[in-house]
Amino acid sequence: MRQNLGGKLDLTTYGRSSGFAVDPVEKKPLYHFLPGSDVFSFGTAGCNLSCRFCQNWDISTARDMDRLMAQATPEEIAAAAKRTGCQSVAYTYNDPIIFTEYAVDAALAARADGLYSIVVSAGYITPAGAADLFGPIDAANIDLKSFEPEFYRKITGGRLDVVLDVLRYLVHETTVWTEVTTLVIPGLNDSPSELGRLTEWVAGELGPDVPLHFSAFHPAARMTNRPVTPLATLRQARDIGLANGLRYVYLGNVAEPGGSVTVCPGCRTGLVVRFGYQVADQRLTPDGLCPECGQTVAGRWA
Ligand code: SF4
């Protein structure tokens, strides 16, 4: 049942993890994919980017194997996910791009056990690599860290155009349910002009039904000289996204009533009400219709 990508034996993190946890799917964040379900999450060590603000700095920069304490085969991961009542397995914490062989085998084992697979990634990968990694994946949250090539080059060590191509590929050429996250950093990527171009691109190139999460920055890693993102900035980002045609714009890492509620784009009824990462009320029909006006709400709901 394994997909032979070659090079598996050269992947030193294969079968080893920096930790496992059971999280709500909302924490990935995915708001339009099996809301309220639990996800068995794991990651390894290292990353192919070097974001100065990385919240998982100790994991993403780890070079030694001491980080990799837990050992588990793909089949053991799937079995543990089932045992803990999870509906999905998530490849997360560091970027699964760098442990593609392990993630793909775990996803195939998960699928064989009736489980879904989720990738949380910065999307900095070649087209061939993307085809390998996302082949057995059901849902993804991809960072769009900025809409400025200079930001990508200087702050992350990556390239904006590569990430945009991966987002287009996922939305238009695969069945992977895709959501996008932008960490809004004061003074770096929070100008109305940049947020306007970013949200215009998401609505125009990916479509208005792709959920966009604006997440609050908190000082971390090599970026401790900037303040926490003000709530007013996040609200402005949401307003810009909605004005540019996006139907689902969420606020994350912040306590904002309504910031994580899925609202019907037709009649504005609150359909999935969340407090923090918990779902308090779910009114959508199993096939994703608003019970009030019959509007279809994009996502995988059942
Ligand atoms: S891509 Fe994610 S895990 Fe990797 S350095 Fe950037 S923020 Fe950290």
Coordinates of N, CA, C and O in Angstrom, one line a residue, residues 4-119:
N4 N 6.0 4.4 -3.6 CA 7.5 4.5 -3.6 C 8.0 5.8 -4.2 O 7.9 5.9 -5.4
L5 N 8.4 6.7 -3.4 CA 8.8 8.0 -4.0 C 10.3 8.0 -4.2 O 10.9 8.9 -4.7
G6 N 11.0 6.9 -3.8 CA 12.5 6.8 -3.9 C 13.1 7.7 -2.8 O 12.5 8.6 -2.3
G7 N 14.3 7.4 -2.5 CA 15.0 8.3 -1.5 C 14.5 8.1 -0.1 O 14.9 8.8 0.8
K8 N 13.5 7.3 0.1 CA 12.9 7.1 1.5 C 13.9 6.8 2.5 O 14.0 7.3 3.6
L9 N 14.9 5.9 2.1 CA 15.9 5.5 3.1 C 16.9 6.6 3.4 O 17.6 6.5 4.4
D10 N 16.9 7.6 2.6 CA 17.8 8.8 2.9 C 17.1 9.8 3.8 O 17.8 10.7 4.2
L11 N 15.8 9.7 4.0 CA 15.1 10.6 4.8 C 15.4 10.3 6.3 O 14.8 9.3 6.8
T12 N 16.3 11.0 7.0 CA 16.7 10.6 8.3 C 15.6 10.8 9.3 O 15.6 10.2 10.4
T13 N 14.5 11.5 9.0 CA 13.4 11.7 10.0 C 12.3 10.6 9.7 O 11.3 10.6 10.5
Y14 N 12.5 9.7 8.7 CA 11.4 8.8 8.4 C 11.2 7.9 9.6 O 12.0 7.3 10.2
G15 N 9.9 7.9 10.0 CA 9.5 7.0 11.1 C 9.7 7.6 12.5 O 9.5 7.0 13.5
R16 N 10.2 8.9 12.5 CA 10.5 9.5 13.8 C 9.8 10.9 13.9 O 9.7 11.6 12.9
S17 N 9.4 11.3 15.1 CA 8.6 12.5 15.2 C 9.1 13.3 16.4 O 9.6 12.8 17.3
S18 N 8.9 14.6 16.3 CA 9.2 15.5 17.4 C 8.0 15.6 18.4 O 8.1 16.3 19.3
G19 N 6.9 14.9 18.1 CA 5.8 14.9 19.0 C 4.5 14.6 18.3 O 4.3 14.8 17.1
F20 N 3.5 14.1 19.1 CA 2.2 13.8 18.6 C 1.2 14.6 19.5 O 1.5 14.7 20.7
A21 N 0.1 15.0 19.0 CA -1.0 15.6 19.8 C -2.3 15.4 19.1 O -2.4 15.3 17.9
V22 N -3.4 15.4 19.9 CA -4.7 15.4 19.3 C -5.3 16.8 19.4 O -5.3 17.4 20.5
D23 N -5.6 17.4 18.3 CA -6.0 18.8 18.2 C -7.4 18.9 17.5 O -7.7 18.1 16.7
P24 N -8.2 19.9 17.9 CA -9.4 20.2 17.0 C -8.9 20.7 15.6 O -7.9 21.3 15.5
V25 N -9.7 20.3 14.6 CA -9.3 20.7 13.2 C -9.2 22.2 13.1 O -8.5 22.8 12.3
E26 N -10.0 22.9 14.0 CA -10.0 24.4 13.9 C -8.6 24.9 14.3 O -8.3 26.1 13.9
K27 N -7.7 24.1 14.9 CA -6.4 24.7 15.3 C -5.4 24.7 14.2 O -4.4 25.3 14.3
K28 N -5.8 24.0 13.0 CA -4.8 23.9 11.9 C -4.4 25.2 11.2 O -3.3 25.3 10.9
P29 N -5.3 26.2 10.9 CA -6.7 26.2 11.1 C -7.4 25.8 9.8 O -7.0 26.2 8.7
L30 N -8.4 24.9 10.0 CA -9.4 24.6 8.9 C -10.8 24.8 9.4 O -11.1 24.1 10.4
Y31 N -11.5 25.7 8.8 CA -12.9 26.0 9.3 C -14.0 25.4 8.4 O -15.1 25.4 8.8
H32 N -13.6 24.9 7.2 CA -14.6 24.4 6.3 C -14.3 22.9 6.0 O -14.7 22.4 5.0
F33 N -13.7 22.2 6.9 CA -13.4 20.8 6.8 C -13.7 20.1 8.0 O -13.0 20.2 9.0
L34 N -14.8 19.3 8.0 CA -15.2 18.5 9.2 C -15.1 19.3 10.5 O -14.4 18.9 11.4
P35 N -15.9 20.4 10.6 CA -15.8 21.2 11.8 C -16.0 20.5 13.1 O -16.9 19.6 13.2
G36 N -15.2 20.8 14.1 CA -15.4 20.1 15.4 C -14.8 18.7 15.5 O -14.8 18.1 16.6
S37 N -14.2 18.3 14.4 CA -13.5 16.9 14.5 C -12.1 17.0 15.1 O -11.5 18.1 15.1
D38 N -11.6 15.9 15.6 CA -10.3 15.8 16.1 C -9.3 15.3 15.1 O -9.7 14.5 14.2
V39 N -8.1 15.8 15.2 CA -7.0 15.5 14.3 C -5.8 15.0 15.0 O -5.4 15.6 16.0
F40 N -5.2 14.0 14.5 CA -4.0 13.4 15.1 C -2.8 14.1 14.4 O -2.6 13.9 13.2
S41 N -2.1 15.0 15.2 CA -1.1 15.8 14.5 C 0.3 15.4 14.9 O 0.6 15.0 16.0
F42 N 1.2 15.4 13.9 CA 2.6 15.2 14.2 C 3.5 15.9 13.2 O 3.1 16.3 12.1
G43 N 4.7 16.1 13.6 CA 5.7 16.7 12.8 C 7.1 16.1 13.1 O 7.2 15.2 14.0
T44 N 8.1 16.5 12.3 CA 9.4 16.0 12.6 C 10.3 17.2 13.0 O 10.0 17.9 14.0
A45 N 11.5 17.4 12.4 CA 12.4 18.5 12.7 C 12.9 19.1 11.5 O 13.1 18.4 10.5
G46 N 13.2 20.4 11.5 CA 13.8 21.1 10.4 C 12.7 21.8 9.5 O 11.5 21.6 9.8
C47 N 13.2 22.6 8.6 CA 12.2 23.3 7.7 C 13.0 23.7 6.4 O 14.2 23.8 6.5
N48 N 12.3 23.9 5.3 CA 13.0 24.4 4.1 C 12.9 25.9 4.0 O 13.4 26.5 3.0
L49 N 12.3 26.6 5.0 CA 12.3 28.1 5.1 C 12.9 28.4 6.4 O 13.2 27.6 7.3
S50 N 13.2 29.7 6.6 CA 13.8 30.2 7.8 C 13.1 31.5 8.2 O 13.8 32.5 8.4
C51 N 11.8 31.4 8.4 CA 11.0 32.6 8.8 C 11.5 33.2 10.1 O 11.6 32.5 11.1
R52 N 11.8 34.5 10.1 CA 12.3 35.2 11.3 C 11.3 35.2 12.4 O 11.7 35.3 13.6
F53 N 10.0 35.0 12.1 CA 9.0 35.0 13.2 C 8.5 33.6 13.5 O 7.5 33.5 14.2
C54 N 9.2 32.6 13.1 CA 8.7 31.2 13.3 C 8.3 30.9 14.8 O 9.0 31.2 15.7
Q55 N 7.0 30.5 14.9 CA 6.5 30.2 16.3 C 7.0 28.8 16.8 O 6.8 28.4 17.9
N56 N 7.5 28.0 15.8 CA 8.0 26.6 16.2 C 9.5 26.6 16.0 O 10.1 25.6 15.4
W57 N 10.2 27.7 16.4 CA 11.6 27.9 16.1 C 12.5 26.7 16.5 O 13.4 26.2 15.8
D58 N 12.2 26.2 17.7 CA 13.1 25.1 18.2 C 12.9 23.8 17.4 O 13.9 23.1 17.2
I59 N 11.7 23.6 16.8 CA 11.5 22.4 16.0 C 12.1 22.7 14.5 O 12.8 21.9 14.0
S60 N 11.7 23.9 14.0 CA 12.1 24.1 12.6 C 13.5 24.3 12.4 O 14.0 24.1 11.2
T61 N 14.3 24.7 13.4 CA 15.7 24.8 13.2 C 16.5 23.7 13.8 O 17.8 23.7 13.8
A62 N 15.9 22.7 14.4 CA 16.6 21.6 15.0 C 17.4 20.8 13.9 O 16.9 20.5 12.9
R63 N 18.7 20.6 14.2 CA 19.5 19.9 13.2 C 19.9 18.5 13.8 O 20.4 17.7 13.0
D64 N 19.8 18.3 15.0 CA 20.2 17.0 15.6 C 19.0 16.1 15.8 O 17.8 16.6 15.8
M65 N 19.2 14.9 16.0 CA 18.2 13.9 16.1 C 17.6 13.8 17.5 O 16.6 13.1 17.8
D66 N 18.1 14.6 18.4 CA 17.6 14.6 19.8 C 16.2 15.1 19.9 O 15.4 14.7 20.8
R67 N 15.8 15.9 18.9 CA 14.4 16.4 18.9 C 13.4 15.2 18.6 O 12.3 15.3 18.9
L68 N 13.9 14.2 17.9 CA 13.1 13.2 17.4 C 13.0 12.0 18.3 O 13.6 11.0 18.2
M69 N 12.1 12.2 19.4 CA 12.1 11.2 20.4 C 11.1 10.1 20.1 O 11.4 8.9 20.4
A70 N 10.0 10.4 19.5 CA 8.9 9.4 19.3 C 9.2 8.7 18.0 O 9.5 9.3 17.0
Q71 N 9.0 7.4 18.0 CA 9.1 6.6 16.8 C 7.8 6.0 16.5 O 7.1 5.5 17.3
A72 N 7.4 6.0 15.2 CA 6.1 5.4 14.8 C 6.1 5.2 13.3 O 6.6 6.0 12.5
T73 N 5.7 4.0 12.9 CA 5.6 3.7 11.5 C 4.3 4.4 11.0 O 3.4 4.8 11.8
P74 N 4.1 4.6 9.7 CA 2.9 5.1 9.2 C 1.7 4.3 9.7 O 0.6 4.9 10.0
E75 N 1.8 3.0 9.7 CA 0.6 2.2 10.2 C 0.3 2.5 11.6 O -0.8 2.5 12.1
E76 N 1.4 2.7 12.4 CA 1.1 2.9 13.9 C 0.5 4.3 14.1 O -0.3 4.5 15.0
I77 N 0.8 5.3 13.2 CA 0.2 6.6 13.3 C -1.3 6.5 13.0 O -2.1 7.0 13.7
A78 N -1.6 5.8 11.9 CA -3.0 5.6 11.6 C -3.8 4.9 12.7 O -4.9 5.3 13.1
A79 N -3.1 3.9 13.3 CA -3.8 3.1 14.3 C -4.0 4.1 15.6 O -5.1 4.0 16.2
A80 N -3.0 4.9 15.9 CA -3.1 5.8 17.0 C -4.2 6.8 16.8 O -5.0 7.2 17.7
A81 N -4.3 7.3 15.6 CA -5.4 8.3 15.2 C -6.8 7.7 15.4 O -7.7 8.3 16.0
K82 N -6.9 6.4 15.0 CA -8.2 5.8 15.2 C -8.5 5.5 16.6 O -9.6 5.8 17.1
R83 N -7.5 5.1 17.4 CA -7.7 4.8 18.8 C -8.1 6.0 19.6 O -8.8 5.9 20.5
T84 N -7.6 7.2 19.2 CA -7.9 8.4 19.9 C -9.1 9.1 19.3 O -9.4 10.3 19.7
G85 N -9.9 8.5 18.4 CA -11.1 9.0 18.0 C -11.0 10.1 16.9 O -11.9 10.9 16.7
C86 N -9.8 10.2 16.3 CA -9.6 11.3 15.3 C -10.2 10.9 14.0 O -10.2 9.7 13.6
Q87 N -10.6 11.9 13.2 CA -11.1 11.6 11.8 C -10.0 11.8 10.8 O -10.1 11.4 9.7
S88 N -8.9 12.6 11.2 CA -7.9 12.9 10.3 C -6.5 12.8 10.9 O -6.4 12.9 12.2
V89 N -5.5 12.7 10.1 CA -4.1 12.9 10.5 C -3.6 14.1 9.9 O -3.8 14.4 8.7
A90 N -2.9 15.0 10.7 CA -2.3 16.2 10.1 C -0.8 16.1 10.2 O -0.2 15.7 11.2
Y91 N -0.1 16.6 9.1 CA 1.3 16.7 9.0 C 1.6 18.2 9.2 O 1.3 19.0 8.4
T92 N 2.2 18.5 10.3 CA 2.2 19.9 10.8 C 3.4 20.1 11.8 O 4.3 19.3 11.8
Y93 N 3.4 21.3 12.4 CA 4.4 21.8 13.4 C 5.6 22.3 12.6 O 6.0 23.4 12.8
N94 N 6.4 21.4 11.9 CA 7.3 21.9 10.9 C 6.7 21.6 9.6 O 5.6 21.1 9.5
D95 N 7.4 22.0 8.5 CA 6.7 21.9 7.2 C 6.8 20.4 6.6 O 8.0 19.9 6.5
P96 N 5.7 19.8 6.4 CA 5.8 18.4 5.9 C 6.5 18.3 4.5 O 6.8 17.1 4.1
I97 N 6.7 19.4 3.9 CA 7.5 19.3 2.6 C 8.8 18.6 2.8 O 9.2 17.9 1.9
I98 N 9.4 18.8 4.0 CA 10.7 18.2 4.2 C 10.6 16.7 4.7 O 11.6 16.1 4.8
F99 N 9.4 16.3 4.9 CA 9.3 14.8 5.2 C 8.2 14.2 4.4 O 7.4 13.4 4.8
T100 N 8.3 14.6 3.1 CA 7.2 14.1 2.2 C 7.1 12.6 2.2 O 5.9 12.1 2.2
E101 N 8.2 11.9 2.1 CA 8.1 10.4 2.0 C 7.3 9.8 3.2 O 6.5 8.9 3.0
Y102 N 7.6 10.3 4.4 CA 7.0 9.8 5.6 C 5.5 10.3 5.6 O 4.6 9.5 5.9
A103 N 5.2 11.5 5.3 CA 3.9 12.0 5.3 C 3.0 11.3 4.2 O 1.9 10.9 4.5
V104 N 3.5 11.0 3.1 CA 2.8 10.3 2.0 C 2.4 8.9 2.5 O 1.3 8.4 2.4
D105 N 3.4 8.2 3.1 CA 3.1 6.8 3.5 C 2.1 6.8 4.7 O 1.3 6.0 4.8
A106 N 2.3 7.8 5.6 CA 1.3 7.9 6.7 C -0.1 8.2 6.1 O -1.1 7.7 6.6
A107 N -0.2 9.1 5.1 CA -1.5 9.4 4.5 C -2.1 8.2 3.8 O -3.3 8.0 3.9
L108 N -1.3 7.4 3.2 CA -1.8 6.2 2.5 C -2.3 5.2 3.6 O -3.4 4.6 3.4
A109 N -1.6 5.1 4.7 CA -2.0 4.2 5.8 C -3.3 4.7 6.4 O -4.2 3.9 6.7
A110 N -3.3 6.0 6.6 CA -4.6 6.7 7.1 C -5.8 6.4 6.2 O -6.8 6.0 6.7
R111 N -5.6 6.6 4.9 CA -6.7 6.4 4.0 C -7.2 4.9 4.1 O -8.4 4.6 4.0
A112 N -6.2 4.0 4.2 CA -6.6 2.6 4.2 C -7.4 2.3 5.5 O -8.2 1.4 5.5
D113 N -7.2 3.1 6.5 CA -8.0 3.0 7.8 C -9.2 3.9 7.8 O -9.8 4.0 8.9
G114 N -9.6 4.5 6.7 CA -10.8 5.3 6.6 C -10.6 6.7 7.2 O -11.6 7.4 7.6
L115 N -9.3 7.2 7.3 CA -9.1 8.5 7.9 C -8.7 9.5 6.8 O -8.1 9.1 5.7
Y116 N -8.8 10.8 7.0 CA -8.4 11.8 6.1 C -7.0 12.3 6.5 O -6.6 12.0 7.6
S117 N -6.4 13.0 5.6 CA -5.1 13.6 5.8 C -5.0 15.1 5.5 O -5.6 15.5 4.5
I118 N -4.3 15.8 6.4 CA -4.3 17.3 6.3 C -2.8 17.7 6.3 O -2.0 17.2 7.1
V119 N -2.5 18.6 5.4 CA -1.1 19.2 5.3 C -1.2 20.6 5.8 O -2.1 21.4 5.3

